[in-house]
Amino acid sequence: MQKDTLFATLETAVTAGDKQSARATLELAHPADIAEAICEFTAQQAVHYLSLLSLPDHAVLFGYLTPHAQAEIAREMSRNDLAALFSQMEADERADLFNRLSEEDQHTLLPGLAQAEREDVRRLASYPEETAGALMTSDYATLRGHWPVRKALKKLRLEAPDKETIYQTYVIDANRHLVGTLSLRELILANPDRLVEELMRTEVVHTQVDEDQEVVAKKIRHYDLLALPVLDAEDRLVGIVTYDDAMDAAVEEATEDAQKSASVAKLDAPMNQVTGWELYRKRVFWLVLLVFGSLLSGAGIAYFEDTIAKYVALVFFMPLLVGSGGNAGSQSAALMVRALATGEVAMKDWAKVLGRECLVAGALGLTMAVAVFALGWFRGGVEIAWVVAFAMVSVVMAGSLIGLCLPFILSRVKLDPATASGPLVTTIVDATGVLIYFGFATTILGL
Amino acid sequence: MQKDTLFATLETAVTAGDKQSARATLELAHPADIAEAICEFTAQQAVHYLSLLSLPDHAVLFGYLTPHAQAEIAREMSRNDLAALFSQMEADERADLFNRLSEEDQHTLLPGLAQAEREDVRRLASYPEETAGALMTSDYATLRGHWPVRKALKKLRLEAPDKETIYQTYVIDANRHLVGTLSLRELILANPDRLVEELMRTEVVHTQVDEDQEVVAKKIRHYDLLALPVLDAEDRLVGIVTYDDAMDAAVEEATEDAQKSASVAKLDAPMNQVTGWELYRKRVFWLVLLVFGSLLSGAGIAYFEDTIAKYVALVFFMPLLVGSGGNAGSQSAALMVRALATGEVAMKDWAKVLGRECLVAGALGLTMAVAVFALGWFRGGVEIAWVVAFAMVSVVMAGSLIGLCLPFILSRVKLDPATASGPLVTTIVDATGVLIYFGFATTILGL
């Protein structure tokens, strides 16, 4: 169904308070699409629509909303409705929502849950954001090694409705230590009388509960996993991260890197929901900081004021030279930041990468020097032409090397290499470029 | 096992030509890790190691290699070995490899396959890169609506070893039209005597064979799918794209966008394998093109040469002003490009986004103007201070709006919005900034 039609249908149902037509939309469209349409409603309208649905439908739909929208809508719901919804949600989504509620709401919600669920929420909600612990769910299927396949399948059938996945199962011992893994595919192909421990794979790819979500997503992608088991400090199985949550995390990380690459701090909401005030706050820090960087370029210019006053024509080439250096630097930085993020290049490769970069940057600088030499001759004579050409090779090489090294250096001092953004590199290279250019000019023109 | 240890173990096995220890590594490490270690070998060494394994093990391992490495290693293999391997590979990976082989190799490989497989390779290999067709596999499980669950499960058990997934099945009619979908979870929970058509969901999220891989990955993520069915122009089911391939495609697209964001054309190989020559080629085009952009800034400076000659102090603030405009523009462009790529913002939202941007950019400009006013006063007197402050507000606003609008304009004329890269925006904003700054200066200083 078209998004606009869907929105109109939902709006009619809400206005009329019509339970039947509200529920009918669930047959017509995928819950992910309905959730998206609901995001266009005000929170009150959304609460109204959700109240027309049965509780299980309500919970499914709620799960497809963005965390941001979930929290907004939850704030508008009555305590009783929220408590009922809360008990029906999936374990990982429930914990995420819990973390986004006010302390007051949190305190009124917990008593409504059973003891075990309460502890589960507290535990899952306790892990820091962007870690395996925050991403994982406790709704996974476990088996025991001494069970026959027949018993394992029976248990999976019983538990299927409550588990996030039954396609990959985890074999644990009496102390919840992870001893193996088995897929449902392998189980249904196996002789029902064989034992789980005879069939399971014992080399299980896993992660620790405090691992960064970027690493989690990379592991799931690298090993083509449906889910990645998560262990605590005592190596006990405490949860799994499923591929769909890992995919969301990977996209979130790419967005964060794309924003950092332009010196914007991480936004707390998607671009269609973020407020102007937040955008201002996330941008102003770096803009002001970079002003001080630009002052270095200014200082460089001030230092060479005599040279400039004598040859004002030199200023004509300044944007060209420092711009090209900045552009080459941005290219190198972006290539390195992304290669470090995807794991294509590791810290240990840096010498090899540096060698190649010197050659590439040299070739790029020479190409550009040839182009500007002609231009320099035409506008300022042969001397200016040589100044501009020499400066171009040097500035492009300096820019490329700065752009290449900065992500490595940041990574080395345990900062996010993505901070080596285009604007930061450009600002540093600008100042370097000014010094190189006017330095050459002063020397060659004998000023 | 540690990567270095694994590499050493493999190397020993290869040097000794020891089949037993070569196979033993398969027990010790995940094939994905072995494949990664193999990439550090020369192609000849890799072929040697692979030849020590049984054909099925060989095929599994080969599947984990990057497409680039697959093609390199295939080139070193004997025709017979390659043909044998080829017949054992997964359908989608086989077609990808086929596309990367020389025409000569292609011609010698095809006769070795059965008629049906030959047609399958030809068909899968015929779809353009980065489309659903190129990403999909033909190894999927289909059911018929009139079958009882019992029969469906029996068929899945039989086919399980050959299918990429049996967890999501697709129900087709006599003409291969897609009529429904059913998960293995639903099947094993159902009464064995019920019919597939009574249980299946008939609203199936699907895609067309020529759809862009970015859209495919977005759909799989949006609907949390294990696999997305692909239909041809006559709406017949021709393949499925699985979540793991979609995740790879999403990361590939993010990498491409990150590179474009710094004016680098799409690389054909990962950063650790790309040659210096390719890096040069992919970077030089934009660098040279942007030189002509920078000439506009130079021309602006030339136009105001008299102003500059009278107030050389003005040059001091130039990097600061044009730099800030460029930085603000890069921020806006990166935010918009990413929001368009993830679908957080659509073309229709552009008026709303523009309104917010005007406020944010105005606030940012004012903040920065306050900072530089003091500086201007200190260095050049109150008149220069006013020039610099006014110019700052205007340049930051102009930069932000250019950065915001460029991705929308590119998207409108059917170009990739990611081309609105930092360097391109910076170059355009630089020229604009020069005109604004010296324009203000000439007017206010009454020159």
Short mmCIF file of N, CA, C and O in Angstrom, two decimals, chain A residues 30 32-33 157 160 163-164 167 185 188-189 221-223 225-226 243 248 251 254-255 262-263 270-272 274 276 279-280 283 290-291 295 297-298 301 305 312 315-316 318 320 327-328 331-332 334 338 344 356-357 360 367 375 400 423, chain B residues 30 32-33 157 160 163-164 167 185 188-189 221-223 225-226 243 248 251 254-255 262-263 270-272 274 276 280 283 290-291 295 298 301 305 312 315-316 318-320 327-328 330-332 334 338 344 352 356-357 360 367 375 400 423:
data_model
loop_
_atom_site.label_atom_id
_atom_site.label_comp_id
_atom_site.label_asym_id
_atom_site.label_seq_id
_atom_site.Cartn_x
_atom_site.Cartn_y
_atom_site.Cartn_z
N HIS A 30 2.41 -3.96 6.06
CA HIS A 30 3.41 -4.53 6.96
C HIS A 30 3.54 -3.63 8.19
O HIS A 30 3.51 -2.41 8.06
N ALA A 32 6.00 -2.67 9.77
CA ALA A 32 7.09 -1.70 9.63
C ALA A 32 6.60 -0.44 8.92
O ALA A 32 7.00 0.67 9.26
N ASP A 33 5.71 -0.63 7.93
CA ASP A 33 5.18 0.52 7.20
C ASP A 33 4.18 1.31 8.04
O ASP A 33 4.15 2.54 8.00
N ARG A 157 10.09 -26.37 19.75
CA ARG A 157 8.71 -26.17 19.31
C ARG A 157 7.92 -25.45 20.41
O ARG A 157 7.13 -24.55 20.14
N ALA A 160 9.27 -21.77 20.70
CA ALA A 160 9.35 -20.95 19.48
C ALA A 160 8.63 -19.61 19.58
O ALA A 160 9.19 -18.57 19.20
N LYS A 163 10.79 -16.92 21.58
CA LYS A 163 12.22 -16.69 21.33
C LYS A 163 12.41 -15.80 20.11
O LYS A 163 11.65 -15.89 19.15
N GLU A 164 13.45 -14.98 20.13
CA GLU A 164 13.70 -14.13 18.99
C GLU A 164 14.14 -14.96 17.79
O GLU A 164 13.77 -14.67 16.66
N TYR A 167 16.44 -20.58 15.08
CA TYR A 167 17.20 -21.14 13.97
C TYR A 167 18.64 -21.43 14.36
O TYR A 167 19.30 -22.24 13.77
N ARG A 185 18.54 -26.22 11.15
CA ARG A 185 18.73 -27.00 9.93
C ARG A 185 19.45 -28.31 10.24
O ARG A 185 19.02 -29.39 9.80
N ILE A 188 17.04 -30.70 12.30
CA ILE A 188 15.96 -31.43 11.61
C ILE A 188 16.52 -32.43 10.60
O ILE A 188 15.82 -33.34 10.18
N LEU A 189 17.79 -32.28 10.23
CA LEU A 189 18.40 -33.26 9.32
C LEU A 189 18.95 -34.46 10.08
O LEU A 189 19.24 -35.50 9.50
N ARG A 221 28.97 -10.01 10.39
CA ARG A 221 29.12 -9.90 8.95
C ARG A 221 30.26 -10.79 8.45
O ARG A 221 30.14 -11.49 7.46
N HIS A 222 31.35 -10.80 9.19
CA HIS A 222 32.52 -11.57 8.78
C HIS A 222 32.20 -13.07 8.75
O HIS A 222 32.61 -13.78 7.83
N TYR A 223 31.51 -13.55 9.77
CA TYR A 223 31.23 -14.99 9.86
C TYR A 223 29.86 -15.36 9.30
O TYR A 223 29.43 -16.51 9.46
N LEU A 225 26.81 -14.77 10.37
CA LEU A 225 26.02 -15.38 11.44
C LEU A 225 24.58 -14.89 11.45
O LEU A 225 24.30 -13.77 11.03
N LEU A 226 23.68 -15.73 11.94
CA LEU A 226 22.30 -15.32 12.22
C LEU A 226 22.26 -14.58 13.55
O LEU A 226 21.47 -13.67 13.75
N TYR A 243 21.15 -10.80 13.80
CA TYR A 243 21.70 -10.13 12.62
C TYR A 243 20.98 -8.82 12.32
O TYR A 243 21.59 -7.87 11.84
N ASP A 248 21.29 -2.89 11.92
CA ASP A 248 20.92 -1.54 12.36
C ASP A 248 22.13 -0.84 12.98
O ASP A 248 22.38 0.34 12.73
N VAL A 251 24.60 0.32 10.29
CA VAL A 251 24.14 1.52 9.59
C VAL A 251 24.27 2.74 10.50
O VAL A 251 24.71 3.81 10.07
N ALA A 254 27.82 3.77 10.53
CA ALA A 254 28.20 4.43 9.28
C ALA A 254 27.68 5.86 9.27
O ALA A 254 28.35 6.78 8.80
N THR A 255 26.47 6.07 9.80
CA THR A 255 25.90 7.42 9.87
C THR A 255 26.74 8.29 10.80
O THR A 255 27.07 9.44 10.48
N ALA A 262 32.37 15.13 8.72
CA ALA A 262 32.15 16.54 8.42
C ALA A 262 32.11 17.34 9.71
O ALA A 262 31.48 18.40 9.78
N SER A 263 32.78 16.83 10.77
CA SER A 263 32.88 17.56 12.04
C SER A 263 31.54 17.87 12.68
O SER A 263 31.33 18.95 13.21
N PRO A 270 17.15 10.77 14.44
CA PRO A 270 17.32 10.84 12.98
C PRO A 270 17.04 12.25 12.46
O PRO A 270 16.35 13.04 13.10
N MET A 271 17.62 12.56 11.27
CA MET A 271 17.57 13.91 10.71
C MET A 271 16.15 14.46 10.54
O MET A 271 15.94 15.67 10.57
N ASN A 272 15.16 13.59 10.33
CA ASN A 272 13.80 14.10 10.14
C ASN A 272 13.13 14.46 11.46
O ASN A 272 12.07 15.05 11.49
N VAL A 274 15.20 15.48 14.39
CA VAL A 274 16.09 16.26 15.24
C VAL A 274 15.65 17.74 15.26
O VAL A 274 15.10 18.25 14.28
N GLY A 276 16.18 21.95 15.65
CA GLY A 276 17.17 22.92 15.21
C GLY A 276 18.20 23.18 16.31
O GLY A 276 19.40 23.29 16.04
N LEU A 279 20.77 20.46 16.38
CA LEU A 279 21.68 20.60 15.24
C LEU A 279 22.71 21.69 15.52
O LEU A 279 23.90 21.53 15.24
N TYR A 280 22.24 22.80 16.09
CA TYR A 280 23.15 23.91 16.41
C TYR A 280 24.23 23.42 17.37
O TYR A 280 25.43 23.62 17.15
N ARG A 283 26.91 21.15 15.94
CA ARG A 283 27.77 21.70 14.90
C ARG A 283 28.68 22.81 15.40
O ARG A 283 29.78 23.01 14.86
N LEU A 290 37.56 25.19 14.93
CA LEU A 290 38.32 25.29 13.68
C LEU A 290 38.67 26.74 13.35
O LEU A 290 39.61 27.00 12.60
N VAL A 291 37.91 27.69 13.92
CA VAL A 291 38.25 29.10 13.73
C VAL A 291 39.68 29.35 14.21
O VAL A 291 40.47 30.03 13.56
N LEU A 295 43.06 30.63 12.24
CA LEU A 295 43.90 31.77 12.66
C LEU A 295 45.37 31.50 12.34
O LEU A 295 46.13 32.43 12.07
N SER A 297 46.44 29.99 9.67
CA SER A 297 46.63 30.42 8.28
C SER A 297 46.77 31.93 8.22
O SER A 297 47.61 32.47 7.50
N GLY A 298 45.89 32.62 8.99
CA GLY A 298 45.94 34.07 9.04
C GLY A 298 47.30 34.55 9.52
O GLY A 298 47.89 35.48 8.95
N ILE A 301 49.82 34.27 6.86
CA ILE A 301 49.68 35.36 5.89
C ILE A 301 50.29 36.65 6.45
O ILE A 301 51.00 37.38 5.76
N GLU A 305 53.35 39.29 5.07
CA GLU A 305 52.63 40.46 4.57
C GLU A 305 53.46 41.28 3.58
O GLU A 305 52.94 41.77 2.58
N VAL A 312 51.00 41.27 -5.16
CA VAL A 312 49.59 40.98 -4.85
C VAL A 312 49.08 39.84 -5.74
O VAL A 312 48.19 39.09 -5.36
N VAL A 315 48.38 36.37 -4.30
CA VAL A 315 47.13 36.05 -3.58
C VAL A 315 46.16 35.32 -4.50
O VAL A 315 45.39 34.47 -4.06
N PHE A 316 46.22 35.67 -5.79
CA PHE A 316 45.33 35.03 -6.77
C PHE A 316 45.44 33.50 -6.71
O PHE A 316 44.45 32.79 -6.84
N MET A 318 46.44 31.67 -4.17
CA MET A 318 46.34 31.08 -2.84
C MET A 318 45.18 30.10 -2.69
O MET A 318 45.38 28.97 -2.22
N LEU A 320 43.71 28.36 -4.88
CA LEU A 320 44.02 27.22 -5.72
C LEU A 320 44.94 26.25 -5.00
O LEU A 320 44.70 25.04 -4.94
N ASN A 327 41.87 19.45 -0.47
CA ASN A 327 41.09 18.41 -1.15
C ASN A 327 41.82 17.07 -1.15
O ASN A 327 41.24 16.02 -0.86
N ALA A 328 43.12 17.10 -1.49
CA ALA A 328 43.90 15.85 -1.49
C ALA A 328 43.93 15.26 -0.08
O ALA A 328 43.80 14.04 0.11
N GLN A 331 40.64 13.59 0.76
CA GLN A 331 40.57 12.28 0.09
C GLN A 331 41.31 11.21 0.90
O GLN A 331 40.75 10.16 1.21
N SER A 332 42.55 11.51 1.24
CA SER A 332 43.35 10.52 1.98
C SER A 332 42.71 10.18 3.32
O SER A 332 42.62 9.02 3.70
N ALA A 334 39.54 10.45 4.26
CA ALA A 334 38.29 9.69 4.12
C ALA A 334 38.59 8.23 3.78
O ALA A 334 37.97 7.31 4.32
N ARG A 338 37.64 5.20 6.54
CA ARG A 338 36.71 4.13 6.17
C ARG A 338 37.39 2.77 6.18
O ARG A 338 36.83 1.77 6.61
N GLU A 344 39.53 -3.06 6.66
CA GLU A 344 40.31 -3.39 5.46
C GLU A 344 41.79 -3.08 5.68
O GLU A 344 42.65 -3.69 5.07
N ARG A 356 52.84 3.68 -0.29
CA ARG A 356 52.01 3.81 -1.48
C ARG A 356 51.50 5.23 -1.61
O ARG A 356 51.48 5.81 -2.70
N GLU A 357 51.10 5.83 -0.47
CA GLU A 357 50.55 7.18 -0.49
C GLU A 357 51.56 8.21 -0.99
O GLU A 357 51.21 9.14 -1.71
N VAL A 360 51.55 7.95 -4.75
CA VAL A 360 50.30 8.46 -5.31
C VAL A 360 50.24 9.98 -5.17
O VAL A 360 49.93 10.70 -6.12
N THR A 367 50.94 16.08 -11.51
CA THR A 367 49.87 16.32 -12.49
C THR A 367 49.30 17.72 -12.33
O THR A 367 49.12 18.47 -13.30
N LEU A 375 49.31 28.22 -16.13
CA LEU A 375 48.47 29.29 -15.60
C LEU A 375 49.32 30.37 -14.93
O LEU A 375 49.07 31.58 -15.08
N SER A 400 48.16 15.23 1.50
CA SER A 400 47.86 13.80 1.46
C SER A 400 48.44 13.08 2.68
O SER A 400 47.79 12.24 3.28
N PRO A 423 36.83 18.83 7.38
CA PRO A 423 37.10 20.19 7.86
C PRO A 423 38.37 20.29 8.71
O PRO A 423 39.13 21.25 8.56
N HIS B 30 37.68 -20.84 12.03
CA HIS B 30 36.49 -20.63 11.19
C HIS B 30 36.95 -20.38 9.75
O HIS B 30 37.95 -19.69 9.53
N ALA B 32 36.00 -18.36 7.62
CA ALA B 32 36.14 -16.92 7.32
C ALA B 32 37.53 -16.42 7.72
O ALA B 32 38.12 -15.59 7.03
N ASP B 33 38.05 -16.94 8.84
CA ASP B 33 39.38 -16.53 9.29
C ASP B 33 40.48 -17.13 8.42
O ASP B 33 41.47 -16.46 8.11
N ARG B 157 13.42 -30.90 4.31
CA ARG B 157 14.46 -31.74 4.86
C ARG B 157 15.36 -32.29 3.74
O ARG B 157 16.58 -32.34 3.85
N ALA B 160 17.41 -29.30 2.21
CA ALA B 160 18.18 -28.46 3.13
C ALA B 160 19.65 -28.30 2.76
O ALA B 160 20.19 -27.19 2.76
N LYS B 163 20.18 -25.69 -0.22
CA LYS B 163 19.56 -24.37 -0.25
C LYS B 163 20.31 -23.39 0.64
O LYS B 163 20.83 -23.78 1.68
N GLU B 164 20.32 -22.13 0.22
CA GLU B 164 21.02 -21.14 1.03
C GLU B 164 20.29 -20.92 2.35
O GLU B 164 20.91 -20.73 3.39
N TYR B 167 14.86 -21.42 6.18
CA TYR B 167 14.13 -20.81 7.29
C TYR B 167 12.98 -19.95 6.80
O TYR B 167 12.02 -19.70 7.50
N ARG B 185 9.72 -21.73 11.20
CA ARG B 185 9.17 -21.66 12.56
C ARG B 185 7.66 -21.91 12.53
O ARG B 185 7.14 -22.69 13.33
N ILE B 188 6.93 -25.68 11.62
CA ILE B 188 7.10 -26.74 12.63
C ILE B 188 6.13 -26.57 13.79
O ILE B 188 5.91 -27.49 14.55
N LEU B 189 5.54 -25.38 13.90
CA LEU B 189 4.53 -25.18 14.95
C LEU B 189 3.14 -25.62 14.49
O LEU B 189 2.24 -25.80 15.30
N ARG B 221 16.37 -4.42 5.81
CA ARG B 221 16.57 -3.84 7.12
C ARG B 221 15.26 -3.29 7.68
O ARG B 221 14.93 -3.49 8.85
N HIS B 222 14.52 -2.62 6.84
CA HIS B 222 13.26 -2.00 7.26
C HIS B 222 12.26 -3.06 7.75
O HIS B 222 11.59 -2.87 8.77
N TYR B 223 12.17 -4.17 7.03
CA TYR B 223 11.19 -5.20 7.38
C TYR B 223 11.79 -6.33 8.22
O TYR B 223 11.11 -7.32 8.48
N LEU B 225 13.92 -8.73 7.50
CA LEU B 225 13.74 -9.99 6.77
C LEU B 225 15.00 -10.84 6.83
O LEU B 225 16.11 -10.34 6.96
N LEU B 226 14.80 -12.17 6.73
CA LEU B 226 15.91 -13.10 6.55
C LEU B 226 16.32 -13.12 5.09
O LEU B 226 17.48 -13.31 4.76
N TYR B 243 19.94 -11.99 3.94
CA TYR B 243 20.31 -10.86 4.79
C TYR B 243 21.82 -10.63 4.81
O TYR B 243 22.28 -9.50 4.90
N ASP B 248 26.38 -7.02 3.46
CA ASP B 248 27.60 -6.69 2.72
C ASP B 248 27.34 -5.53 1.76
O ASP B 248 28.17 -4.62 1.64
N VAL B 251 27.17 -2.21 3.63
CA VAL B 251 28.48 -1.72 4.02
C VAL B 251 29.23 -1.19 2.79
O VAL B 251 29.89 -0.15 2.84
N ALA B 254 27.92 2.16 1.96
CA ALA B 254 28.39 3.16 2.91
C ALA B 254 29.84 3.55 2.60
O ALA B 254 30.22 4.71 2.70
N THR B 255 30.64 2.55 2.21
CA THR B 255 32.03 2.82 1.85
C THR B 255 32.09 3.72 0.61
O THR B 255 32.84 4.69 0.56
N ALA B 262 34.43 12.49 -0.13
CA ALA B 262 35.72 13.17 -0.21
C ALA B 262 36.20 13.22 -1.65
O ALA B 262 37.40 13.31 -1.92
N SER B 263 35.24 13.16 -2.60
CA SER B 263 35.58 13.28 -4.02
C SER B 263 36.54 12.21 -4.53
O SER B 263 37.42 12.50 -5.32
N PRO B 270 39.25 -3.52 -2.20
CA PRO B 270 39.43 -2.95 -0.86
C PRO B 270 40.77 -2.24 -0.71
O PRO B 270 41.72 -2.53 -1.44
N MET B 271 40.83 -1.30 0.24
CA MET B 271 42.01 -0.45 0.42
C MET B 271 43.31 -1.22 0.62
O MET B 271 44.37 -0.73 0.28
N ASN B 272 43.25 -2.41 1.20
CA ASN B 272 44.50 -3.15 1.44
C ASN B 272 44.99 -3.84 0.17
O ASN B 272 46.10 -4.35 0.14
N VAL B 274 44.15 -2.44 -3.18
CA VAL B 274 44.12 -1.55 -4.33
C VAL B 274 45.56 -1.12 -4.69
O VAL B 274 46.42 -0.98 -3.81
N GLY B 276 48.50 1.52 -6.30
CA GLY B 276 48.74 2.96 -6.30
C GLY B 276 48.18 3.62 -7.55
O GLY B 276 47.59 4.70 -7.49
N TYR B 280 45.50 6.64 -7.81
CA TYR B 280 45.78 7.87 -8.55
C TYR B 280 44.62 8.20 -9.48
O TYR B 280 44.10 9.32 -9.48
N ARG B 283 41.44 9.45 -7.88
CA ARG B 283 41.50 10.71 -7.15
C ARG B 283 41.77 11.91 -8.05
O ARG B 283 41.35 13.02 -7.75
N LEU B 290 38.43 20.36 -9.54
CA LEU B 290 38.23 21.37 -8.50
C LEU B 290 39.22 22.53 -8.62
O LEU B 290 38.97 23.62 -8.10
N VAL B 291 40.35 22.28 -9.32
CA VAL B 291 41.28 23.37 -9.59
C VAL B 291 40.55 24.50 -10.32
O VAL B 291 40.70 25.68 -10.00
N LEU B 295 39.83 28.45 -9.27
CA LEU B 295 40.17 29.61 -10.09
C LEU B 295 39.12 30.71 -9.93
O LEU B 295 39.43 31.90 -10.04
N GLY B 298 40.16 32.66 -7.13
CA GLY B 298 41.28 33.49 -7.58
C GLY B 298 40.78 34.69 -8.36
O GLY B 298 41.24 35.83 -8.16
N ILE B 301 39.42 37.26 -6.10
CA ILE B 301 40.50 38.02 -5.47
C ILE B 301 41.09 39.04 -6.44
O ILE B 301 41.33 40.20 -6.08
N GLU B 305 41.55 43.30 -6.29
CA GLU B 305 42.97 43.50 -6.03
C GLU B 305 43.26 44.88 -5.44
O GLU B 305 44.09 45.01 -4.54
N VAL B 312 45.96 45.35 3.22
CA VAL B 312 46.53 43.99 3.21
C VAL B 312 46.05 43.21 4.45
O VAL B 312 45.93 41.98 4.43
N VAL B 315 43.53 40.35 4.13
CA VAL B 315 43.91 39.00 3.72
C VAL B 315 44.04 38.08 4.93
O VAL B 315 43.76 36.90 4.86
N PHE B 316 44.45 38.68 6.04
CA PHE B 316 44.61 37.91 7.27
C PHE B 316 43.34 37.14 7.63
O PHE B 316 43.38 36.00 8.09
N MET B 318 40.94 36.22 5.56
CA MET B 318 40.34 35.45 4.47
C MET B 318 40.23 33.95 4.78
O MET B 318 39.16 33.37 4.63
N PRO B 319 41.34 33.30 5.23
CA PRO B 319 41.21 31.86 5.50
C PRO B 319 40.13 31.58 6.55
O PRO B 319 39.39 30.61 6.45
N LEU B 320 40.06 32.45 7.54
CA LEU B 320 39.09 32.29 8.61
C LEU B 320 37.67 32.29 8.07
O LEU B 320 36.85 31.42 8.39
N ASN B 327 33.50 24.89 6.08
CA ASN B 327 33.24 23.90 7.12
C ASN B 327 31.74 23.74 7.39
O ASN B 327 31.23 22.63 7.49
N ALA B 328 31.03 24.88 7.50
CA ALA B 328 29.59 24.81 7.74
C ALA B 328 28.90 24.12 6.56
O ALA B 328 27.98 23.31 6.75
N SER B 330 30.24 21.87 4.51
CA SER B 330 30.55 20.44 4.56
C SER B 330 29.64 19.74 5.56
O SER B 330 29.16 18.63 5.31
N GLN B 331 29.42 20.38 6.71
CA GLN B 331 28.53 19.79 7.71
C GLN B 331 27.13 19.56 7.14
O GLN B 331 26.58 18.46 7.21
N SER B 332 26.57 20.63 6.55
CA SER B 332 25.21 20.51 6.01
C SER B 332 25.14 19.44 4.93
O SER B 332 24.21 18.63 4.90
N ALA B 334 27.11 16.82 4.40
CA ALA B 334 27.26 15.46 4.92
C ALA B 334 25.99 15.00 5.62
O ALA B 334 25.56 13.85 5.45
N ARG B 338 23.77 11.82 3.95
CA ARG B 338 23.54 10.60 4.73
C ARG B 338 22.04 10.40 5.01
O ARG B 338 21.54 9.28 4.97
N GLU B 344 16.08 8.75 5.86
CA GLU B 344 15.53 9.52 6.98
C GLU B 344 14.86 10.80 6.48
O GLU B 344 13.96 11.32 7.12
N LYS B 352 10.82 21.87 4.51
CA LYS B 352 10.86 21.84 5.98
C LYS B 352 12.32 21.87 6.47
O LYS B 352 12.67 22.62 7.39
N ARG B 356 14.46 24.88 8.73
CA ARG B 356 15.23 24.63 9.94
C ARG B 356 16.68 25.04 9.75
O ARG B 356 17.29 25.64 10.63
N GLU B 357 17.23 24.74 8.54
CA GLU B 357 18.62 25.04 8.27
C GLU B 357 18.89 26.55 8.32
O GLU B 357 19.95 26.97 8.79
N VAL B 360 19.23 27.43 11.96
CA VAL B 360 20.46 26.88 12.53
C VAL B 360 21.68 27.64 11.99
O VAL B 360 22.56 28.06 12.75
N THR B 367 26.98 33.28 16.21
CA THR B 367 27.94 32.84 17.23
C THR B 367 29.37 33.12 16.78
O THR B 367 30.19 33.66 17.53
N LEU B 375 38.19 39.93 17.48
CA LEU B 375 39.45 39.70 16.80
C LEU B 375 39.71 40.78 15.74
O LEU B 375 40.83 41.29 15.60
N SER B 400 26.13 27.01 4.46
CA SER B 400 25.18 26.00 4.94
C SER B 400 24.09 25.73 3.90
O SER B 400 23.73 24.58 3.66
N PRO B 423 34.89 18.39 -0.49
CA PRO B 423 35.74 19.22 -1.36
C PRO B 423 34.96 20.05 -2.38
O PRO B 423 35.29 21.22 -2.61
#
